[in-house]
Structures are given as structure tokens and as C-alpha cells.
Amino acid sequence: MRLIRLLKNDLAREAEEWAEEGLISEPQAELICRRYGVDYHQVKNRSFGYNVLVGLGYLFIGLAIITLIGANWEEIPRALRMWSLIAITLTTQALALRQYRAGDYHAGVGLFLLGNLFFGASIILIAQIYHLGEHMPDGVFWWALGCLPFALLTKNPWLALQANLLALIWFFLQISYGFYPLLFPLFILASVYVLWRGRESVVLLLVVLASIGLWVEYSLAALWREADQFFLFDLQAENLAVAVSLFILLFAFSHWLAARFSPIAKDYAAVIAVWCLRFALVTMLVLSFAAPWRRLLEADWNHLPSMWLLLALLSAAALLLARQVGRQFSCGLLVAVFALLLLAVTISGNREHAVYFQVAANFALIGSGVWLIVRGIHSGLSHYFFLGVAAILVTALLRYFDLIGDYVGGALIFTLFAALLLGAARYWKRRRAGEGRA
């Protein structure tokens, strides 16, 4: 699967130019765009820049009206203030519904976003009028909840994104006051529904994945917290193990999505796979130093039974998904290596062993970089190739600063990296020469 799927709007515009130049016919351009799940005529008529400008225009209209009302707030009678806010909100949402039912979906969605902005301002200002401020996060919650019906009605990712971002603000406000955000999964499920039934949105996908991760990790932190701890994000060492297992499950899920027939599912699979890869490389870069390993080896690990139970469930789900698409070996290898490494850390408990884990992490990082280079050469994906090169070069730079003063060791490491890169270049040259002869 090619990452060109992420640039399919550009492909649609290229197809339009090919049709104008007579290289292909317009029906052929439509078929090419349909292959990648994009509407050829919609891209011709409206661009992303146009939609951004319209959205910003609606945003500034809303800010202008709110500023005008706020400037004359004290001079307006209390009843008139409240009913004016309600009238502005209802009128905007009614106009949005009318435009949407008339078939002008872009204008309708823009007005819905504007109406939701007025709704939030109304909640804040009416609460100020009647001094309703006992628990401030409740206002943000009702604002997010008020945006949700329009997102579900239109199945529009921008409206779902607005509701989800407001829900995230409520999430952090709620936990800062020491309360558990019990209804937060409601907004996640609504966004998942929009992703499933609505138009494609990579931004909404990433926000949903981040929301799921935050909710799971905070729920575990709340479950594992000590009696004298406040109800905040006081993460344990076990949370890191769960985060890695979640990314392994996400990696298996990306392969399962890639096997679907839907072009949108394949796009989502590409995005998830890329971010899982980036997470793995960043994690290995952090663990290429001894200090994080010392922290893990010195950790209390007070919740091992529940942690291992959760890891077993997540690993079983990942293996089940991987088995359905023939990826059980790679996924099983990841699960096995991670389980053995975690078992070694929890059993050891000796901070002096950190250097051994650091060396293993560095070799894993170098091996991942070499694998990415070879994978990029074989599959023709420049992203993997340059990511592998970047991983090796960043590792060399970090080791240079880490080994400053030990010039012999640094020289040996740089020689090894040079040999790896030159070997990869030679392999690439031979492969291209073989393809040319073929």
C-alpha cells in the first residue's frame, strides 16, 4: 500500500490536468479518483484552501458578534441578554439545517460550527448572568454534548472533531478537579461512528486514537493510585507497559484495516502504521540511554498481576487480528520480545543492569533502521528508507554526545554506522541494476 493515498486530493487535481491535456478522458479521471476514494468533481469545484478560508470566515463572524455583545454587556438588560443569546444560537442552527437540507453541505457545516460556537458562548455568558459557577467543567461538558447531535446527524468529521476537542478540554478540567470523566467514552464512540459512516478525516482519526489512549491510561492510573494520592495523572511504571501493548494492538489493527476493500480503511491503515512506527522509534531513542532503564529497574511494580492480565488480553486481541490477515508471525514476535524484556526488567530490579538493557536498545534501534532501509528499497517507499537513515544518523549523534571523551568507542560506533549505510547503498545499487537488466 502506497502512502500516495494520503495525497489523493493532489492526485485528483493531477487527473484533472491530464484530462485537460487529452492524456486521459474525463471518465477515466473519475475512475482513477474513485479507485482512491475521492470525488473528482468535488475536488475540481472546491479546494481545501477554499474550505479553510470559509471556515475561518465563519469563525471570525462568531468572534465579532461575541465581542460586540461583550463590549455592551453591562448596558443590556439581563432578560434581553439571555434571550438574545438563545435567539442567535437557535437562528444560526436553523439556518445551518436549512442549508444542509438544501444540499449545500459545506455552508451547512460551517453554520453548524458557528452555531456551536454561539452555544458555548451562551452557556458561559448565561452562567455569568445567574452566577452558575459551582463546578466550571460542567459548562464545557454541556457545550461538547450540545455539539454532538449535529455531528451524528450530518456524520461530518469537522463537527465530530469540534465535539471531541471540547470533550478533551472537559476531560483535563475534570481530572484537575479530582473527578473521573465517566462520560468521556460517549464522545469517543460518537467520533468512531462518524469515522465509520462519514467522510474520511485523518485528523479526527488521530484525535480519536489519542483520546482512547488518554482515557485508558488515566483509568488505569486512577485504579492503581495509592490511597493518599490525588485523582490526577500520577502514572505508574505499569502504564508504560500498557502503552506499548496498546501500540502493538494498534499495529495489528492497521494490518487488519489494510486488508479491507474500502479505500478509506486503507488510508486509515497507512496513517496508523506510520504513527506506530514513529512511536516505536521514539521509544527506542529514549531507551537508548541508561537513565530511563534505571528508573524502570528501580520502580516498585506494585500492580503486576493486573498489569499482566491486561497485557495478556491486549496481546490476545492483537494476535487474533494479525491471524486474520496472515501477520501472526511479525505480531507474535513483537509480543514475545516485549514480554521477555518486561519480564527481565521486573525480575531484575538491579539498577546496575541498566547498561545491558541500554546496549540491547541501541542494537534494536540500529537493526530497526537497517530493516527500514531494506524495506524502503524493496517496496519503493521513500518514507521508510529515509526514516531508517534518520534513525541511524540520530542514534550516531546521540551516541556521540553520550560517549564524548571515549574517542575509541565513538570511532568504532561511527565506523559501524558508516559500514551499514555504505552496505545499504551498495545493496540498493545492485538491486536497481538487476531491475534494469530485467
XYZ file of N, CA, C and O in Angstrom, residues 244-374:
524
model
N 2.771 0.433 25.471
C 3.430 -0.348 24.423
C 2.493 -1.423 23.888
O 2.402 -1.640 22.665
N 1.762 -2.095 24.764
C 0.817 -3.118 24.315
C -0.302 -2.523 23.467
O -0.762 -3.141 22.499
N -0.741 -1.331 23.828
C -1.772 -0.665 23.025
C -1.266 -0.369 21.617
O -2.005 -0.527 20.633
N -0.006 0.026 21.494
C 0.543 0.307 20.168
C 0.755 -0.982 19.374
O 0.627 -0.978 18.144
N 1.076 -2.083 20.044
C 1.163 -3.363 19.327
C -0.215 -3.762 18.797
O -0.355 -4.222 17.654
N -1.244 -3.574 19.632
C -2.611 -3.839 19.175
C -2.981 -2.925 18.017
O -3.620 -3.350 17.039
N -2.588 -1.666 18.099
C -2.876 -0.717 17.026
C -2.149 -1.110 15.742
O -2.689 -0.957 14.632
N -0.921 -1.614 15.884
C -0.155 -2.079 14.724
C -0.877 -3.240 14.037
O -1.000 -3.273 12.798
N -1.368 -4.204 14.830
C -2.124 -5.326 14.254
C -3.420 -4.838 13.620
O -3.833 -5.317 12.551
N -4.058 -3.854 14.256
C -5.304 -3.309 13.715
C -5.069 -2.613 12.381
O -5.915 -2.669 11.476
N -3.913 -1.957 12.222
C -3.604 -1.301 10.951
C -3.493 -2.321 9.815
O -3.953 -2.066 8.692
N -2.887 -3.476 10.088
C -2.794 -4.522 9.066
C -4.177 -5.104 8.748
O -4.454 -5.444 7.595
N -5.004 -5.223 9.766
C -6.362 -5.713 9.533
C -7.144 -4.725 8.671
O -7.884 -5.123 7.767
N -6.981 -3.422 8.947
C -7.657 -2.409 8.129
C -7.142 -2.415 6.701
O -7.911 -2.218 5.751
N -5.829 -2.640 6.534
C -5.245 -2.615 5.193
C -5.800 -3.716 4.312
O -5.765 -3.608 3.080
N -6.310 -4.785 4.927
C -6.868 -5.900 4.153
C -8.313 -5.660 3.741
O -8.888 -6.484 3.026
N -8.930 -4.552 4.206
C -10.310 -4.249 3.821
C -10.352 -3.740 2.377
O -9.358 -3.250 1.842
N -11.518 -3.784 1.769
C -11.678 -3.323 0.392
C -11.901 -1.815 0.307
O -11.733 -1.217 -0.743
N -12.286 -1.192 1.410
C -12.596 0.235 1.402
C -11.322 1.064 1.245
O -10.347 0.848 1.977
N -11.296 2.017 0.319
C -10.125 2.900 0.197
C -9.884 3.724 1.454
O -8.740 4.009 1.815
N -10.971 4.108 2.136
C -10.811 4.885 3.370
C -10.135 4.044 4.437
O -9.256 4.526 5.174
N -10.514 2.770 4.541
C -9.882 1.877 5.514
C -8.391 1.732 5.230
O -7.567 1.710 6.150
N -8.039 1.653 3.961
C -6.619 1.554 3.603
C -5.867 2.837 3.952
O -4.704 2.798 4.383
N -6.515 3.980 3.775
C -5.884 5.246 4.162
C -5.634 5.291 5.658
O -4.554 5.674 6.124
N -6.658 4.910 6.420
C -6.517 4.895 7.875
C -5.419 3.919 8.302
O -4.663 4.194 9.246
N -5.335 2.776 7.629
C -4.299 1.792 7.954
C -2.907 2.372 7.743
O -1.998 2.163 8.554
N -2.720 3.117 6.644
C -1.417 3.733 6.366
C -1.037 4.738 7.453
O 0.099 4.767 7.933
N -2.004 5.565 7.863
C -1.738 6.569 8.894
C -1.389 5.895 10.222
O -0.420 6.272 10.895
N -2.160 4.890 10.610
C -1.914 4.212 11.888
C -0.562 3.516 11.876
O 0.199 3.584 12.857
N -0.230 2.843 10.769
C 1.053 2.141 10.684
C 2.224 3.116 10.802
O 3.211 2.837 11.496
N 2.116 4.259 10.142
C 3.199 5.251 10.195
C 3.387 5.779 11.606
O 4.514 5.893 12.104
N 2.291 6.074 12.306
C 2.412 6.611 13.659
C 2.879 5.547 14.650
O 3.596 5.875 15.610
N 2.494 4.303 14.450
C 3.021 3.229 15.293
C 4.527 3.101 15.106
O 5.276 2.903 16.076
N 4.968 3.210 13.871
C 6.399 3.135 13.588
C 7.145 4.292 14.241
O 8.228 4.118 14.837
N 6.602 5.476 14.152
C 7.239 6.636 14.771
C 7.292 6.481 16.290
O 8.298 6.823 16.929
N 6.212 5.977 16.881
C 6.211 5.754 18.327
C 7.298 4.766 18.725
O 8.013 4.976 19.719
N 7.442 3.694 17.941
C 8.458 2.689 18.260
C 9.862 3.285 18.190
O 10.697 3.041 19.078
N 10.132 4.078 17.164
C 11.466 4.666 17.027
C 11.748 5.681 18.135
O 12.859 5.707 18.694
N 10.774 6.508 18.462
C 10.974 7.494 19.535
C 11.187 6.781 20.865
O 12.054 7.168 21.671
N 10.421 5.716 21.120
C 10.589 4.961 22.362
C 11.972 4.339 22.447
O 12.636 4.399 23.495
N 12.449 3.768 21.336
C 13.788 3.174 21.354
C 14.871 4.232 21.503
O 15.908 3.989 22.136
N 14.656 5.418 20.933
C 15.620 6.505 21.118
C 15.714 6.922 22.581
O 16.807 7.162 23.109
N 14.567 7.004 23.248
C 14.580 7.357 24.673
C 15.263 6.264 25.485
O 16.067 6.536 26.385
N 14.960 5.009 25.156
C 15.529 3.889 25.906
C 16.969 3.578 25.499
O 17.569 2.643 26.035
N 17.525 4.333 24.544
C 18.930 4.124 24.193
C 19.876 4.751 25.216
O 21.085 4.613 25.098
N 19.306 5.433 26.227
C 20.086 5.965 27.337
C 19.873 5.082 28.570
O 18.858 4.382 28.688
N 20.792 5.157 29.498
C 20.729 4.293 30.682
C 19.743 4.811 31.729
O 19.162 4.022 32.480
N 19.539 6.139 31.794
C 18.701 6.712 32.854
C 17.265 6.167 32.856
O 16.751 5.812 33.925
N 16.567 6.084 31.698
C 15.217 5.511 31.738
C 15.191 4.075 32.239
O 14.260 3.672 32.948
N 16.195 3.284 31.881
C 16.243 1.896 32.349
C 16.441 1.849 33.862
O 15.879 0.978 34.541
N 17.248 2.770 34.405
C 17.430 2.796 35.862
C 16.111 3.100 36.559
O 15.801 2.502 37.602
N 15.346 4.036 35.988
C 14.040 4.369 36.581
C 13.111 3.169 36.555
O 12.390 2.907 37.527
N 13.114 2.434 35.453
C 12.247 1.255 35.357
C 12.706 0.148 36.296
O 11.878 -0.544 36.907
N 14.021 -0.039 36.413
C 14.533 -1.086 37.298
C 14.318 -0.745 38.767
O 14.189 -1.647 39.604
N 14.265 0.540 39.094
C 14.035 0.956 40.473
C 12.556 1.109 40.801
O 12.206 1.357 41.964
N 11.676 0.972 39.824
C 10.240 1.154 40.051
C 9.704 0.073 40.987
O 10.272 -1.025 41.113
N 8.579 0.382 41.641
C 8.006 -0.547 42.621
C 7.288 -1.721 41.958
O 7.296 -2.832 42.505
N 6.631 -1.484 40.820
C 5.854 -2.522 40.138
C 4.873 -3.186 41.118
O 4.877 -4.393 41.346
N 4.018 -2.354 41.705
C 3.083 -2.839 42.734
C 1.834 -3.495 42.161
O 1.041 -4.058 42.928
N 1.654 -3.416 40.852
C 0.387 -3.897 40.276
C 0.652 -4.912 39.166
O 0.011 -4.882 38.109
N 1.591 -5.793 39.395
C 1.987 -6.762 38.366
C 0.856 -7.710 37.958
O 0.684 -7.973 36.759
N 0.067 -8.277 38.881
C -0.992 -9.214 38.442
C -1.997 -8.584 37.484
O -2.299 -9.145 36.422
N -2.510 -7.390 37.846
C -3.490 -6.741 36.967
C -2.833 -6.276 35.673
O -3.461 -6.305 34.605
N -1.562 -5.852 35.753
C -0.866 -5.427 34.538
C -0.703 -6.592 33.571
O -0.991 -6.478 32.369
N -0.237 -7.745 34.075
C -0.033 -8.892 33.199
C -1.353 -9.410 32.634
O -1.405 -9.864 31.477
N -2.417 -9.324 33.417
C -3.727 -9.736 32.900
C -4.163 -8.850 31.753
O -4.625 -9.328 30.709
N -3.987 -7.533 31.915
C -4.366 -6.601 30.849
C -3.485 -6.782 29.622
O -3.973 -6.759 28.480
N -2.184 -7.001 29.832
C -1.281 -7.223 28.703
C -1.645 -8.501 27.953
O -1.550 -8.554 26.721
N -2.057 -9.529 28.698
C -2.457 -10.782 28.046
C -3.695 -10.569 27.175
O -3.775 -11.089 26.050
N -4.656 -9.788 27.665
C -5.865 -9.521 26.884
C -5.548 -8.706 25.630
O -6.046 -9.010 24.530
N -4.728 -7.672 25.784
C -4.369 -6.845 24.629
C -3.551 -7.638 23.609
O -3.765 -7.515 22.392
N -2.642 -8.479 24.091
C -1.821 -9.289 23.178
C -2.677 -10.318 22.449
O -2.473 -10.562 21.248
N -3.641 -10.910 23.160
C -4.533 -11.882 22.516
C -5.364 -11.215 21.423
O -5.550 -11.777 20.330
N -5.846 -10.004 21.704
C -6.615 -9.278 20.681
C -5.740 -8.948 19.478
O -6.173 -9.062 18.323
N -4.478 -8.536 19.727
C -3.566 -8.212 18.622
C -3.269 -9.450 17.783
O -3.271 -9.398 16.544
N -3.024 -10.583 18.433
C -2.719 -11.816 17.695
C -3.930 -12.298 16.904
O -3.788 -12.840 15.802
N -5.122 -12.107 17.463
C -6.339 -12.507 16.749
C -6.522 -11.689 15.474
O -6.842 -12.240 14.408
N -6.295 -10.378 15.559
C -6.402 -9.540 14.364
C -5.311 -9.890 13.354
O -5.573 -9.957 12.139
N -4.086 -10.104 13.851
C -2.974 -10.411 12.947
C -3.180 -11.751 12.251
O -2.815 -11.921 11.087
N -3.782 -12.695 12.955
C -4.005 -14.017 12.356
C -4.971 -13.941 11.177
O -4.840 -14.689 10.207
N -5.933 -13.051 11.252
C -6.931 -12.939 10.187
C -6.340 -12.422 8.874
O -6.945 -12.619 7.817
N -5.186 -11.758 8.950
C -4.572 -11.206 7.739
C -3.194 -11.800 7.480
O -2.426 -11.264 6.679
N -2.871 -12.895 8.150
C -1.609 -13.580 7.909
C -0.387 -12.870 8.447
O 0.720 -13.063 7.945
N -0.553 -12.062 9.497
C 0.569 -11.337 10.091
C 0.885 -11.864 11.495
O 1.469 -11.135 12.310
N 0.512 -13.102 11.772
C 0.683 -13.609 13.121
C 2.153 -13.749 13.527
O 2.495 -13.622 14.701
N 3.055 -13.992 12.542
C 4.466 -14.168 12.902
C 5.078 -12.852 13.387
O 5.702 -12.803 14.449
N 4.913 -11.769 12.588
C 5.505 -10.484 12.979
C 4.888 -9.960 14.268
O 5.598 -9.467 15.161
N 3.567 -10.095 14.389
C 2.904 -9.615 15.600
C 3.290 -10.484 16.798
O 3.547 -9.972 17.896
N 3.346 -11.785 16.595
C 3.748 -12.680 17.677
C 5.170 -12.423 18.127
O 5.483 -12.510 19.324
N 6.052 -12.100 17.170
C 7.441 -11.790 17.519
C 7.515 -10.530 18.377
O 8.253 -10.475 19.373
N 6.736 -9.512 18.011
C 6.715 -8.290 18.812
C 6.215 -8.561 20.226
O 6.789 -8.084 21.211
N 5.139 -9.327 20.328
C 4.577 -9.639 21.642
C 5.575 -10.423 22.482
O 5.776 -10.139 23.676
N 6.232 -11.417 21.881
C 7.170 -12.261 22.619
C 8.385 -11.463 23.095
O 8.796 -11.572 24.263
N 8.964 -10.633 22.209
C 10.137 -9.835 22.593
C 9.783 -8.859 23.702
O 10.524 -8.702 24.693
N 8.632 -8.200 23.571
C 8.214 -7.244 24.594
C 7.955 -7.938 25.927
O 8.362 -7.442 26.992
N 7.300 -9.097 25.903
C 7.009 -9.822 27.142
C 8.293 -10.268 27.838
O 8.427 -10.144 29.060
N 9.257 -10.790 27.076
C 10.524 -11.233 27.663
C 11.299 -10.051 28.250
O 11.881 -10.153 29.342
N 11.319 -8.934 27.529
C 12.025 -7.748 28.013
C 11.393 -7.220 29.294
O 12.094 -6.887 30.271
N 10.068 -7.151 29.324
C 9.371 -6.668 30.511
C 9.572 -7.616 31.691
O 9.746 -7.177 32.844
N 9.559 -8.921 31.412
C 9.786 -9.906 32.472
C 11.192 -9.756 33.054
O 11.385 -9.817 34.279
N 12.176 -9.512 32.179
C 13.549 -9.334 32.653
C 13.669 -8.086 33.528
O 14.363 -8.094 34.557
N 12.992 -7.002 33.150
C 13.059 -5.757 33.929
C 12.408 -5.943 35.290
O 12.960 -5.521 36.331
N 11.237 -6.560 35.335
C 10.528 -6.714 36.605
C 11.221 -7.709 37.534
O 11.146 -7.562 38.764
N 11.890 -8.713 36.984
C 12.589 -9.698 37.830
C 13.913 -9.135 38.340
O 14.287 -9.334 39.502
N 14.642 -8.410 37.486
C 15.973 -7.934 37.852
C 15.931 -6.962 39.030
O 16.425 -7.266 40.117
N 15.353 -5.790 38.832
C 15.276 -4.804 39.897
C 16.618 -4.214 40.303
O 16.706 -3.495 41.303
N 17.678 -4.503 39.564
C 19.022 -4.015 39.889
C 19.379 -2.897 38.921
O 19.508 -3.107 37.716
N 19.570 -1.688 39.451
C 19.838 -0.540 38.590
C 21.180 -0.653 37.870
O 21.404 0.008 36.862
N 22.070 -1.522 38.358
C 23.361 -1.705 37.701
C 23.223 -2.435 36.364
O 24.132 -2.392 35.537
N 22.086 -3.100 36.168
C 21.858 -3.816 34.911
C 21.359 -2.898 33.799
O 21.090 -3.368 32.687
N 21.214 -1.611 34.098
C 20.661 -0.680 33.107
C 21.518 -0.626 31.853
O 21.004 -0.474 30.738
N 22.843 -0.760 32.003
C 23.729 -0.659 30.848
C 23.482 -1.794 29.861
O 23.574 -1.597 28.637
N 23.121 -2.986 30.356
C 22.851 -4.107 29.451
C 21.579 -3.858 28.635
O 21.542 -4.121 27.428
N 20.562 -3.340 29.299
C 19.327 -3.011 28.581
C 19.568 -1.860 27.601
O 18.980 -1.826 26.513
N 20.428 -0.922 27.970
C 20.749 0.188 27.066
C 21.430 -0.312 25.801
O 21.075 0.115 24.691
N 22.389 -1.221 25.962
C 23.077 -1.780 24.793
C 22.094 -2.511 23.896
O 22.111 -2.378 22.668
N 21.199 -3.300 24.502
C 20.188 -4.033 23.717
C 19.282 -3.065 22.958
O 18.947 -3.302 21.788
N 18.906 -1.949 23.616
C 18.049 -0.964 22.948
C 18.762 -0.314 21.774
O 18.151 -0.055 20.722
N 20.055 -0.050 21.909
C 20.813 0.546 20.809
C 20.921 -0.407 19.624
O 20.775 0.003 18.468
N 21.169 -1.677 19.913
C 21.225 -2.647 18.817
C 19.859 -2.792 18.141
O 19.771 -2.933 16.916
N 18.792 -2.761 18.950
C 17.446 -2.833 18.375
C 17.163 -1.621 17.498
O 16.536 -1.726 16.431
N 17.637 -0.461 17.921
C 17.431 0.757 17.142
C 18.192 0.699 15.821
O 17.649 1.058 14.759
N 19.430 0.242 15.876
C 20.217 0.119 14.642
C 19.584 -0.913 13.713
O 19.456 -0.706 12.502
N 19.177 -2.058 14.300
C 18.531 -3.087 13.481
C 17.249 -2.594 12.842
O 16.967 -2.904 11.677
N 16.473 -1.800 13.577
C 15.241 -1.236 13.007
C 15.554 -0.282 11.867
O 14.848 -0.263 10.842
N 16.612 0.527 12.041
C 16.997 1.434 10.957
C 17.404 0.688 9.706
O 17.003 1.049 8.591
N 18.200 -0.394 9.866
C 18.617 -1.202 8.706
C 17.401 -1.852 8.053
O 17.271 -1.867 6.818
N 16.488 -2.377 8.891
C 15.284 -3.017 8.346
C 14.437 -2.018 7.558
O 13.907 -2.341 6.493
N 14.321 -0.792 8.066
C 13.541 0.222 7.361
C 14.189 0.594 6.030
O 13.490 0.807 5.032
N 15.514 0.666 6.013
C 16.204 0.972 4.754
C 15.959 -0.126 3.729
O 15.615 0.147 2.568
N 16.117 -1.376 4.151
C 15.891 -2.502 3.231
C 14.434 -2.555 2.797
O 14.120 -2.781 1.621
